[in-house]
Amino acid sequence: MRRTLYLKFLLGYLLFGIFGFIVVATFVSNMTYEHCRRDRAESLYAEATQLADTYAADLYNSETSLETVRKQILALSKYMDDAVIWIINPSGRLVLDSTRDLSIDTEIVVEGFDPTATAGTYYITGDFFGSFNQDMLSVLAPITANYKVQGYVVIHMPLSSIHEESDELLNISYIMLIIIFLLSLIILIFFTEMVYIPLKKITSATEQYAAGNMNYELNVESEDEMGYLAASLSYMAGEIARQEDDQKKFIANVSHDFRSPLTSIRGYLEAMLDGTIPAELHEKYLTIVINETDRLTKLTNGLLTLNNLNARGMMLEKTDFDLNQIIRNTAASFEGTCRAKKLAIELVLTDDLMLVNGDVTKIQQVLYNLLDNAIKFSHNDSIIKIETTEKKNKVFVSVKDSGIGIPKEDQKMIWDRFYKSDLSRGKDKKGTGLGLAIVKEIIKAHGENINVISTVGVGTEFIFSLPKSEAMDEEE
């Protein structure tokens, strides 16, 4: 495809030159000849008319001599590049001829002379009734005396001289065509440098990407559409490569998180079957097995939730609900856990009633996951603060703890599936690494944002927004 495209363009360029020469050699040639013939005929007719109205008319009016008129037509003939000038009677008898002296005793008659042969125009072409052995351009101007046509001034010009003039003009056309053809090479050069070479690089890159080499470097230094296409293609390859890496990491993480509890379950059950674990300890280890199955169930449910959240066209069951009440209910569900760790949950809620618009079940899941993380990573005898703030048509919810914090370099990756920072691994024994990924997807599905502010050793704050219900604005 790459070579044929260039050859097609080159073939088009050559066809442009060939057809250009054909057009000049045919249409332009005929047009040039016709133009020269009409122009020369007009010029000759003007001279013939002037001669007919002056010297020739005076001759027939007996106001000048034949010799005087002869001298004038001889001078005019030389001025007109040796054109043949005649004065001829309506009967066809020559009175004067610029090319020869006519004897009074010798009568020369143009046989078949017919002044109406011009057929409404002022010139004819040919041998002028057999008078010449070559084609001539002949113009006729009537000589009028005493209100009667007494004769005609006829000026003849060889058509060969007109062809020569036409050829000279045609040569100029050929030269201009050659110049245009050579200058059009610039277009071919521009096409090669700005289209063909970048397109060749892009095509090579697509072949490499199709073969799986997503690390192939595509370098097209151009700020036009070709450069944009190359940049887009390179970005696409980078995104595909990143997604492939994420997929590999995802599979590795899923495999690891499934393999660990399955290995524990298998090990404990085999130990109980072969008697390694005595019967009196079966209850203890069966409890561990149940906990591991709970972990697998939680992991599976998390994956299913993410899959549903990422599905195209996911429908949210949006309603107006009291956000404050959802926060209170979620906080109350952690009462036992907080009592065990000696934690306190402080609620700072704007107004008694705060109506927002969203999917109440999914927002409750967001609050549950954020509060679960806050409790998990908080120190004993500390406070977790949940606060709502109203700004214009938005409600901002903050969940803040005084726990271990998240390193700055990890804060962009905490939304990835299965990601756990090194600081959290020691305390997150039962976590799946899917909680924050689910939170991110739910908030994004609502068309809102969630941000994190964290300092290692100080604590972490998650802030997300929700649209305020229109009913709240009406009440205000």
Coordinates of C-alpha atoms in Angstrom, one line a residue:
M1 CA 0.0 0.0 0.0
R2 CA 2.8 2.4 0.8
R3 CA 4.5 2.1 -2.5
T4 CA 1.4 2.0 -4.7
L5 CA 0.1 5.2 -3.0
Y6 CA 3.3 7.0 -3.9
L7 CA 3.3 5.5 -7.4
K8 CA -0.3 6.6 -7.9
F9 CA 0.6 10.2 -7.0
L10 CA 3.7 10.0 -9.3
L11 CA 1.6 8.6 -12.1
G12 CA -0.9 11.4 -11.6
Y13 CA 1.9 13.9 -11.8
L14 CA 3.2 12.4 -15.1
L15 CA -0.3 12.3 -16.5
F16 CA -0.7 15.9 -15.6
G17 CA 2.4 16.7 -17.8
I18 CA 1.3 14.5 -20.7
F19 CA -2.2 15.7 -20.8
G20 CA -0.9 19.3 -20.5
F21 CA 1.2 18.9 -23.6
I22 CA -1.7 17.2 -25.4
V23 CA -4.1 20.1 -24.6
V24 CA -1.5 22.7 -25.7
A25 CA -0.8 20.8 -28.9
T26 CA -4.4 20.5 -29.8
F27 CA -6.9 23.0 -28.2
V28 CA -4.4 25.7 -27.4
S29 CA -2.8 25.4 -30.8
N30 CA -6.1 25.8 -32.7
M31 CA -7.1 28.6 -30.4
T32 CA -3.8 30.4 -31.0
Y33 CA -4.0 30.0 -34.7
E34 CA -7.6 31.3 -34.9
H35 CA -6.7 34.2 -32.7
C36 CA -3.8 35.2 -34.9
R37 CA -5.8 34.8 -38.1
R38 CA -8.7 37.0 -36.8
D39 CA -6.2 39.6 -35.5
R40 CA -4.3 39.7 -38.8
A41 CA -7.6 39.9 -40.8
E42 CA -8.8 42.8 -38.7
S43 CA -5.5 44.6 -39.1
L44 CA -5.5 44.0 -42.9
Y45 CA -9.1 45.0 -43.3
A46 CA -8.5 48.3 -41.4
E47 CA -5.6 49.1 -43.8
A48 CA -7.7 48.1 -46.9
T49 CA -10.7 50.2 -45.7
Q50 CA -8.4 53.2 -45.2
L51 CA -6.8 52.7 -48.6
A52 CA -10.3 52.3 -50.3
D53 CA -11.6 55.5 -48.7
T54 CA -8.6 57.6 -49.7
Y55 CA -6.3 56.9 -52.6
A56 CA -8.4 54.3 -54.3
A57 CA -11.6 56.5 -54.1
D58 CA -9.6 59.5 -55.4
L59 CA -8.4 57.3 -58.3
Y60 CA -12.0 56.5 -59.4
N61 CA -13.0 60.1 -58.8
S62 CA -10.1 61.2 -61.2
E63 CA -8.6 63.2 -58.4
T64 CA -5.3 61.4 -58.4
S65 CA -3.2 59.5 -60.9
L66 CA -2.7 55.8 -61.2
E67 CA 1.0 56.2 -60.6
T68 CA 0.5 58.0 -57.4
V69 CA -1.8 55.3 -56.1
R70 CA 0.7 52.6 -57.2
K71 CA 3.4 54.2 -55.2
Q72 CA 1.2 54.3 -52.1
I73 CA 0.3 50.6 -52.3
L74 CA 4.0 49.7 -52.8
A75 CA 4.9 51.6 -49.7
L76 CA 2.0 50.1 -47.8
S77 CA 3.0 46.6 -49.0
K78 CA 6.5 46.9 -47.7
Y79 CA 5.2 48.3 -44.4
M80 CA 2.9 45.3 -44.1
D81 CA 5.7 42.7 -44.6
D82 CA 5.3 42.4 -48.4
A83 CA 1.6 41.8 -48.3
V84 CA 0.1 41.6 -51.8
I85 CA -2.3 44.6 -52.4
W86 CA -4.7 44.7 -55.3
I87 CA -7.2 47.1 -56.7
I88 CA -9.7 45.2 -58.7
N89 CA -12.8 46.0 -60.6
P90 CA -16.1 44.3 -59.9
S91 CA -15.6 42.3 -63.1
G92 CA -12.4 40.8 -61.7
R93 CA -10.0 42.9 -63.8
L94 CA -6.8 43.9 -62.0
V95 CA -6.2 47.7 -61.9
L96 CA -3.1 47.7 -59.7
D97 CA -0.9 45.0 -58.2
S98 CA 1.8 45.7 -55.6
T99 CA 3.9 42.8 -56.8
R100 CA 4.1 43.7 -60.5
D101 CA 3.6 46.5 -63.1
L102 CA 0.5 46.1 -65.1
S103 CA 0.5 47.1 -68.7
I104 CA -2.5 49.1 -70.0
D105 CA -2.6 47.0 -73.1
T106 CA -2.5 43.7 -71.1
E107 CA -5.7 42.8 -69.3
I108 CA -5.5 40.5 -66.3
V109 CA -8.7 39.2 -65.0
V110 CA -9.4 37.0 -62.0
E111 CA -11.6 34.3 -63.3
G112 CA -14.7 33.7 -61.3
F113 CA -14.1 36.6 -58.9
D114 CA -17.1 37.0 -56.7
P115 CA -17.1 39.7 -54.0
T116 CA -20.0 38.0 -52.2
A117 CA -17.7 35.0 -51.4
T118 CA -16.9 36.5 -48.1
A119 CA -20.4 35.5 -47.0
G120 CA -21.1 38.4 -44.7
T121 CA -17.5 38.7 -43.4
Y122 CA -14.6 40.7 -44.6
Y123 CA -12.1 38.0 -45.3
I124 CA -11.7 34.6 -47.0
T125 CA -8.9 32.0 -47.1
G126 CA -7.6 29.9 -49.9
D127 CA -6.0 30.5 -53.3
F128 CA -8.4 33.4 -54.1
F129 CA -10.1 32.0 -57.1
G130 CA -7.0 30.2 -58.4
S131 CA -4.8 33.3 -58.3
F132 CA -2.1 31.8 -55.9
N133 CA -0.4 28.5 -55.5
Q134 CA -0.6 28.6 -51.7
D135 CA -3.3 29.4 -49.2
M136 CA -3.8 33.1 -48.6
L137 CA -5.7 35.3 -46.2
S138 CA -7.6 37.8 -48.3
V139 CA -9.6 40.8 -47.1
L140 CA -11.8 42.9 -49.4
A141 CA -12.8 46.5 -48.9
P142 CA -15.2 48.2 -51.4
I143 CA -14.2 51.4 -53.2
T144 CA -17.2 53.7 -53.3
A145 CA -17.5 56.6 -55.7
N146 CA -20.6 58.5 -56.8
Y147 CA -22.6 56.3 -54.5
K148 CA -21.6 53.2 -56.4
V149 CA -19.1 50.4 -55.8
Q150 CA -16.4 51.0 -58.4
G151 CA -14.0 48.3 -57.3
Y152 CA -12.3 46.7 -54.4
V153 CA -9.1 46.9 -52.4
V154 CA -7.9 43.4 -51.8
I155 CA -5.0 42.6 -49.5
H156 CA -3.5 39.2 -49.5
M157 CA -1.3 37.6 -46.7
P158 CA 0.2 34.1 -46.9
L159 CA -1.4 31.8 -44.3
S160 CA 2.1 30.4 -43.7
S161 CA 3.2 33.7 -42.1
I162 CA 0.2 33.5 -39.8
H163 CA 1.1 29.9 -38.9
E164 CA 4.7 31.1 -38.1
E165 CA 3.3 33.8 -35.7
S166 CA 1.0 31.2 -34.2
D167 CA 3.9 28.8 -33.7
E168 CA 5.9 31.5 -31.9
L169 CA 3.1 32.1 -29.5
L170 CA 2.6 28.3 -29.1
N171 CA 6.2 27.9 -28.2
I172 CA 5.7 30.4 -25.4
S173 CA 2.8 28.2 -24.2
Y174 CA 5.1 25.1 -24.3
I175 CA 7.8 26.9 -22.3
M176 CA 5.2 28.1 -19.7
L177 CA 3.9 24.5 -19.5
I178 CA 7.4 23.2 -18.9
I179 CA 8.0 25.8 -16.2
I180 CA 4.7 25.0 -14.5
F181 CA 5.5 21.3 -14.7
L182 CA 8.9 21.8 -13.1
L183 CA 7.5 24.1 -10.5
S184 CA 4.9 21.5 -9.7
L185 CA 7.7 19.3 -8.6
I186 CA 7.5 21.4 -5.4
I187 CA 4.1 19.8 -4.7
L188 CA 5.6 16.3 -5.2
I189 CA 8.4 17.2 -2.8
F190 CA 6.0 18.6 -0.2
F191 CA 3.8 15.5 -0.6
T192 CA 6.9 13.2 -0.1
E193 CA 8.1 15.1 3.0
M194 CA 4.8 16.0 4.6
V195 CA 2.5 13.2 3.7
Y196 CA 4.3 10.1 2.3
I197 CA 7.2 9.8 4.7
P198 CA 5.0 10.4 7.8
L199 CA 2.4 8.1 6.5
K200 CA 5.1 5.4 5.9
K201 CA 6.2 5.8 9.5
I202 CA 2.6 5.6 10.8
T203 CA 2.0 2.5 8.7
S204 CA 5.2 0.8 10.0
A205 CA 4.1 1.7 13.5
T206 CA 0.6 0.2 13.0
E207 CA 2.2 -3.0 11.8
Q208 CA 4.4 -3.1 14.9
Y209 CA 1.4 -2.5 17.1
A210 CA -0.6 -5.1 15.3
A211 CA 2.3 -7.6 16.0
G212 CA 2.1 -6.8 19.7
N213 CA 5.1 -4.4 19.9
M214 CA 3.4 -1.6 21.8
N215 CA 6.8 -0.2 22.8
Y216 CA 7.6 0.7 19.2
E217 CA 8.6 4.4 19.1
L218 CA 6.7 6.5 16.5
N219 CA 8.4 9.8 15.9
V220 CA 6.6 12.2 13.4
E221 CA 7.7 15.8 14.0
S222 CA 4.8 17.7 12.5
E223 CA 2.2 20.0 13.9
D224 CA -0.4 19.3 11.2
E225 CA -3.0 16.5 10.9
M226 CA -0.3 13.9 10.3
G227 CA 1.5 14.8 13.5
Y228 CA -1.8 14.7 15.4
L229 CA -2.6 11.3 13.9
A230 CA 0.9 10.0 14.8
A231 CA 0.6 11.4 18.4
S232 CA -2.9 9.9 18.8
L233 CA -1.7 6.5 17.5
S234 CA 1.3 6.6 19.8
Y235 CA -1.0 7.6 22.7
M236 CA -3.3 4.8 21.8
A237 CA -0.5 2.3 21.8
G238 CA 0.7 3.6 25.2
E239 CA -2.8 3.2 26.6
I240 CA -3.1 -0.3 25.2
A241 CA 0.3 -1.2 26.7
R242 CA -0.7 0.3 30.0
Q243 CA -4.0 -1.6 30.0
E244 CA -2.1 -4.8 29.2
D245 CA 0.2 -4.2 32.1
D246 CA -2.9 -3.4 34.3
Q247 CA -4.5 -6.6 33.1
K248 CA -1.4 -8.6 33.9
K249 CA -1.2 -7.0 37.4
F250 CA -5.0 -7.6 37.9
I251 CA -4.7 -11.3 37.0
A252 CA -1.7 -11.6 39.2
N253 CA -3.4 -9.9 42.1
V254 CA -6.6 -11.9 41.7
S255 CA -4.6 -15.1 41.5
H256 CA -2.7 -14.1 44.6
D257 CA -5.8 -13.0 46.6
F258 CA -7.7 -16.2 45.7
R259 CA -4.7 -18.5 46.1
S260 CA -3.8 -17.4 49.6
P261 CA -7.2 -18.2 51.3
L262 CA -7.7 -21.3 49.2
T263 CA -4.3 -22.6 50.3
S264 CA -5.1 -21.9 53.9
I265 CA -8.5 -23.6 53.6
R266 CA -7.0 -26.7 51.9
G267 CA -4.2 -26.9 54.4
Y268 CA -6.4 -26.7 57.5
L269 CA -8.9 -29.2 56.1
E270 CA -6.2 -31.7 55.1
A271 CA -4.6 -31.3 58.6
M272 CA -8.0 -32.1 60.2
L273 CA -8.5 -35.1 57.9
D274 CA -5.1 -36.7 58.5
G275 CA -5.3 -36.0 62.3
T276 CA -2.5 -33.4 62.4
I277 CA -5.0 -31.1 64.0
P278 CA -6.8 -32.9 66.9
A279 CA -10.5 -33.1 67.1
E280 CA -10.7 -30.7 70.1
L281 CA -9.2 -27.9 67.9
H282 CA -11.5 -28.5 64.9
E283 CA -13.9 -25.8 65.9
K284 CA -11.0 -23.2 66.1
Y285 CA -9.7 -24.0 62.7
L286 CA -13.1 -24.4 61.1
T287 CA -13.8 -20.8 62.3
I288 CA -10.6 -19.8 60.5
V289 CA -11.8 -21.6 57.3
I290 CA -15.2 -19.8 57.6
N291 CA -13.3 -16.5 57.9
E292 CA -11.3 -17.3 54.8
T293 CA -14.4 -18.2 52.8
D294 CA -15.9 -14.9 54.0
R295 CA -12.9 -13.2 52.5
L296 CA -13.3 -15.0 49.2
T297 CA -17.0 -14.1 49.2
K298 CA -16.1 -10.5 49.9
L299 CA -13.5 -10.5 47.1
T300 CA -15.9 -12.1 44.6
N301 CA -18.7 -9.6 45.5
G302 CA -16.2 -6.7 45.1
L303 CA -15.2 -7.9 41.6
L304 CA -18.8 -8.3 40.6
T305 CA -19.6 -4.8 41.9
L306 CA -16.7 -3.3 39.9
N307 CA -17.8 -5.2 36.8
N308 CA -21.3 -3.8 37.1
L309 CA -20.1 -0.3 37.8
N310 CA -17.8 -0.4 34.7
A311 CA -20.5 -1.8 32.4
R312 CA -21.4 0.7 29.6
G313 CA -24.8 2.3 30.2
M314 CA -25.0 1.5 33.9
M315 CA -28.3 2.7 35.3
L316 CA -28.4 4.5 38.6
E317 CA -31.6 4.5 40.7
K318 CA -31.4 8.2 41.6
T319 CA -33.8 9.6 44.1
D320 CA -33.8 12.5 46.6
F321 CA -32.7 11.2 50.1
D322 CA -31.5 12.6 53.4
L323 CA -27.7 12.3 53.3
N324 CA -27.4 13.1 57.0
Q325 CA -29.6 10.1 58.0
I326 CA -27.5 7.8 55.7
I327 CA -24.3 9.0 57.4
R328 CA -25.9 8.4 60.9
N329 CA -27.0 4.9 60.0
T330 CA -23.6 4.0 58.5
A331 CA -21.8 5.3 61.5
A332 CA -24.1 3.4 63.8
S333 CA -23.3 0.1 62.0
F334 CA -19.6 0.4 63.2
E335 CA -20.5 1.0 66.8
G336 CA -19.2 -2.4 68.0
T337 CA -15.9 -2.1 66.0
C338 CA -15.3 1.4 67.3
R339 CA -15.9 0.2 70.9
A340 CA -13.4 -2.6 70.5
K341 CA -10.7 -0.1 69.2
K342 CA -11.8 2.7 71.5
L343 CA -12.6 4.9 68.6
A344 CA -15.0 7.8 68.5
I345 CA -16.9 9.0 65.3
E346 CA -17.7 12.7 65.4
L347 CA -20.5 13.9 63.1
V348 CA -20.5 17.5 61.9
L349 CA -23.5 17.7 59.7
T350 CA -25.0 20.8 58.0
D351 CA -28.6 21.3 58.9
D352 CA -30.9 18.5 60.4
L353 CA -32.1 17.6 56.9
M354 CA -29.8 17.5 53.9
L355 CA -31.5 16.2 50.7
V356 CA -29.2 15.2 47.9
N357 CA -29.9 13.4 44.6
G358 CA -28.3 10.1 43.9
D359 CA -28.4 6.3 44.2
V360 CA -28.9 5.9 48.0
T361 CA -27.7 2.3 48.1
K362 CA -24.5 3.0 46.2
I363 CA -23.8 6.2 48.2
Q364 CA -24.3 4.2 51.4
Q365 CA -21.7 1.7 50.1
V366 CA -19.3 4.6 49.5
L367 CA -19.7 5.8 53.0
Y368 CA -19.3 2.3 54.4
N369 CA -16.1 1.6 52.5
L370 CA -14.5 5.0 53.5
L371 CA -15.5 4.6 57.1
D372 CA -14.3 1.0 57.1
N373 CA -10.9 2.1 55.9
A374 CA -10.8 5.0 58.4
I375 CA -11.4 2.6 61.3
K376 CA -9.0 0.0 59.9
F377 CA -6.1 2.4 59.7
S378 CA -6.8 4.6 62.7
H379 CA -4.9 4.3 66.0
N380 CA -6.6 3.3 69.1
D381 CA -8.2 6.1 71.2
S382 CA -8.5 8.4 68.2
I383 CA -11.4 10.3 66.5
I384 CA -12.9 9.8 63.1
K385 CA -14.7 12.9 61.8
I386 CA -17.5 12.9 59.2
E387 CA -18.4 16.4 58.0
T388 CA -20.8 17.8 55.4
T389 CA -20.4 21.2 53.8
E390 CA -22.8 23.0 51.5
K391 CA -21.5 25.1 48.6
K392 CA -24.0 26.5 46.1
N393 CA -25.7 23.4 44.5
K394 CA -23.2 20.9 45.9
V395 CA -22.8 19.0 49.1
F396 CA -19.3 17.9 50.1
V397 CA -18.8 15.0 52.4
S398 CA -15.5 14.6 54.3
V399 CA -14.3 11.4 56.1
K400 CA -11.2 12.2 58.1
D401 CA -9.1 9.9 60.3
S402 CA -5.9 10.3 62.4
G403 CA -4.3 7.1 61.2
I404 CA -1.1 6.0 59.5
G405 CA -1.6 8.1 56.4
I406 CA -0.8 7.4 52.8
P407 CA 2.6 8.2 51.2
K408 CA 2.5 10.9 48.5
E409 CA 3.8 8.6 45.8
D410 CA 1.0 6.1 46.5
Q411 CA -1.9 8.5 46.5
K412 CA -2.5 8.3 42.8
M413 CA -2.5 4.5 42.8
I414 CA -4.9 3.9 45.7
W415 CA -7.8 3.9 43.3
D416 CA -6.4 0.9 41.3
R417 CA -7.8 -2.5 41.9
F418 CA -6.0 -4.6 44.5
Y419 CA -3.5 -1.8 45.3
K420 CA -2.3 -1.7 48.8
S421 CA 0.4 0.7 50.0
D422 CA 3.3 -0.7 51.9
L423 CA 2.2 1.1 55.1
S424 CA -1.3 -0.5 55.0
R425 CA -0.3 -4.1 54.4
G426 CA 0.5 -4.7 58.0
K427 CA -2.9 -3.7 59.2
D428 CA -5.0 -4.7 56.2
K429 CA -4.9 -8.5 56.6
K430 CA -8.5 -9.1 55.4
G431 CA -8.8 -6.3 52.9
T432 CA -9.2 -7.1 49.2
G433 CA -7.8 -3.8 47.8
L434 CA -11.1 -3.2 45.9
G435 CA -12.9 -0.8 48.3
L436 CA -11.5 2.5 47.0
A437 CA -11.7 1.3 43.4
I438 CA -15.5 0.7 44.0
V439 CA -15.8 4.1 45.7
K440 CA -14.2 5.8 42.7
E441 CA -16.4 4.1 40.2
I442 CA -19.6 4.9 42.1
I443 CA -18.7 8.6 42.5
K444 CA -17.7 8.8 38.8
A445 CA -21.0 7.2 37.8
H446 CA -22.8 10.0 39.5
G447 CA -20.8 12.6 37.5
E448 CA -19.0 13.8 40.7
N449 CA -15.4 13.8 42.0
I450 CA -13.5 12.3 45.0
N451 CA -10.2 13.5 46.3
V452 CA -7.7 12.5 49.0
I453 CA -5.6 14.5 51.3
S454 CA -3.1 12.5 53.4
T455 CA 0.1 12.9 55.4
V456 CA 2.0 9.9 56.7
G457 CA 1.7 9.6 60.5
V458 CA -1.0 12.3 60.6
G459 CA -4.0 10.9 58.9
T460 CA -6.1 10.8 55.8
E461 CA -9.2 12.7 54.5
F462 CA -11.4 11.7 51.7
I463 CA -13.8 14.3 50.2
F464 CA -16.5 13.6 47.6
S465 CA -19.3 15.7 46.3
L466 CA -23.0 15.1 45.5
P467 CA -25.6 17.3 43.8
K468 CA -28.0 19.0 46.2
S469 CA -31.7 18.1 45.7
E470 CA -33.7 20.8 43.9
A471 CA -36.3 20.3 46.7
M472 CA -33.8 21.9 49.1
D473 CA -33.5 25.0 46.9
E474 CA -37.3 25.3 46.8
E475 CA -37.5 25.1 50.6
E476 CA -34.9 27.8 51.0

